[in-house]
XYZ file of C-alpha atoms in Angstrom:
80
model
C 197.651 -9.885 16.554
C 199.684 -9.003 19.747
C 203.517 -9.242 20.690
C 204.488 -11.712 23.618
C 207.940 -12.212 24.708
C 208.675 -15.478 26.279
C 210.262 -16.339 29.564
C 211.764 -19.759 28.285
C 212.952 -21.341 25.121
C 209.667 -23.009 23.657
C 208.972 -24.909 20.948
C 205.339 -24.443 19.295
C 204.321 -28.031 17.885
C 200.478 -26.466 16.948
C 202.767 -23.588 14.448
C 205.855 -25.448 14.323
C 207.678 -22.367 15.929
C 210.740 -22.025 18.079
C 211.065 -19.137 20.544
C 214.454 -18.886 22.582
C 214.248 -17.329 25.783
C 213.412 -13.446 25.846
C 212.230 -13.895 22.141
C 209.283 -11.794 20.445
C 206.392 -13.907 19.228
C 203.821 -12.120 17.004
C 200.420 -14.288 17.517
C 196.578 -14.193 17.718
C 194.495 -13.652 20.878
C 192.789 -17.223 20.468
C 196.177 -18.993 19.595
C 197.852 -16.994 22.870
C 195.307 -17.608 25.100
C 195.532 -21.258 24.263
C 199.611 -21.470 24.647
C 198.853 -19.682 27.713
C 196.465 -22.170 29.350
C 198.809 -25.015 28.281
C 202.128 -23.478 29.647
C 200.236 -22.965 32.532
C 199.953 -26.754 33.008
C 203.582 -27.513 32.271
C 204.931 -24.356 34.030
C 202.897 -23.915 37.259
C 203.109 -20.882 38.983
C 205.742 -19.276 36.313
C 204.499 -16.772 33.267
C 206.079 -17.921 30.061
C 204.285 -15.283 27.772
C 204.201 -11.873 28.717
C 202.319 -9.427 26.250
C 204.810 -6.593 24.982
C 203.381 -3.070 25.056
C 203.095 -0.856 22.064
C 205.882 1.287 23.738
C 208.234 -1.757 24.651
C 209.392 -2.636 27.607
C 211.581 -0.218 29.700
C 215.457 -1.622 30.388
C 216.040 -0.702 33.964
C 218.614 2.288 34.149
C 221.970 1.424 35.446
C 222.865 3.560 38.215
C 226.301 5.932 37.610
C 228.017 6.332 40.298
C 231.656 8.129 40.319
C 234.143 6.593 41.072
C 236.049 8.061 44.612
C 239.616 9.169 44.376
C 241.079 8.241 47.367
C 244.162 10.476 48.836
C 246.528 8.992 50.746
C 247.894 11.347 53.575
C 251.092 10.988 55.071
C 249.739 9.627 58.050
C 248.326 6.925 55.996
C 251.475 6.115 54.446
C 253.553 6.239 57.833
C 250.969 3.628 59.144
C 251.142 1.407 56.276
């Protein structure tokens, strides 16, 4: 049994399973290779189930960036 995690809400008439968008579905290699080949047909060119890794899937980090202080000079203030 592996983990996929699905691109797009999908219902399962075979299991009689819903999956929302960015769900985790626990299912057998026969039974995912199957859904795989059929989504393929309704969904060309688009991966609906991507396997999940035993380690999970790394968020992307958010950058941190500090925020400038900006100084007004008198100059600045003269101009303005």
């Amino acid at each position: 049994m592996a983990l996929f995690k699905t691109t797009k809400n999908v219902f399962f008439q075979d299991l009689d399973i819903t999956v929302l968008e960015s769900d985790v579905v626990e299912l057998d290699d026969a039974t995912a290779n199957d859904l795989i080949n059929k989504l393929a047909d309704v969904f060309p060119g688009e991966i609906v189930l991507i396997e999940v890794t035993e380690a999970g899937e790394q968020k992307p980090k958010r950058s941190r960036k500090k925020k400038v202080e900006t100084e007004t000079t008198e100059t600045e203030e003269v101009e303005a």
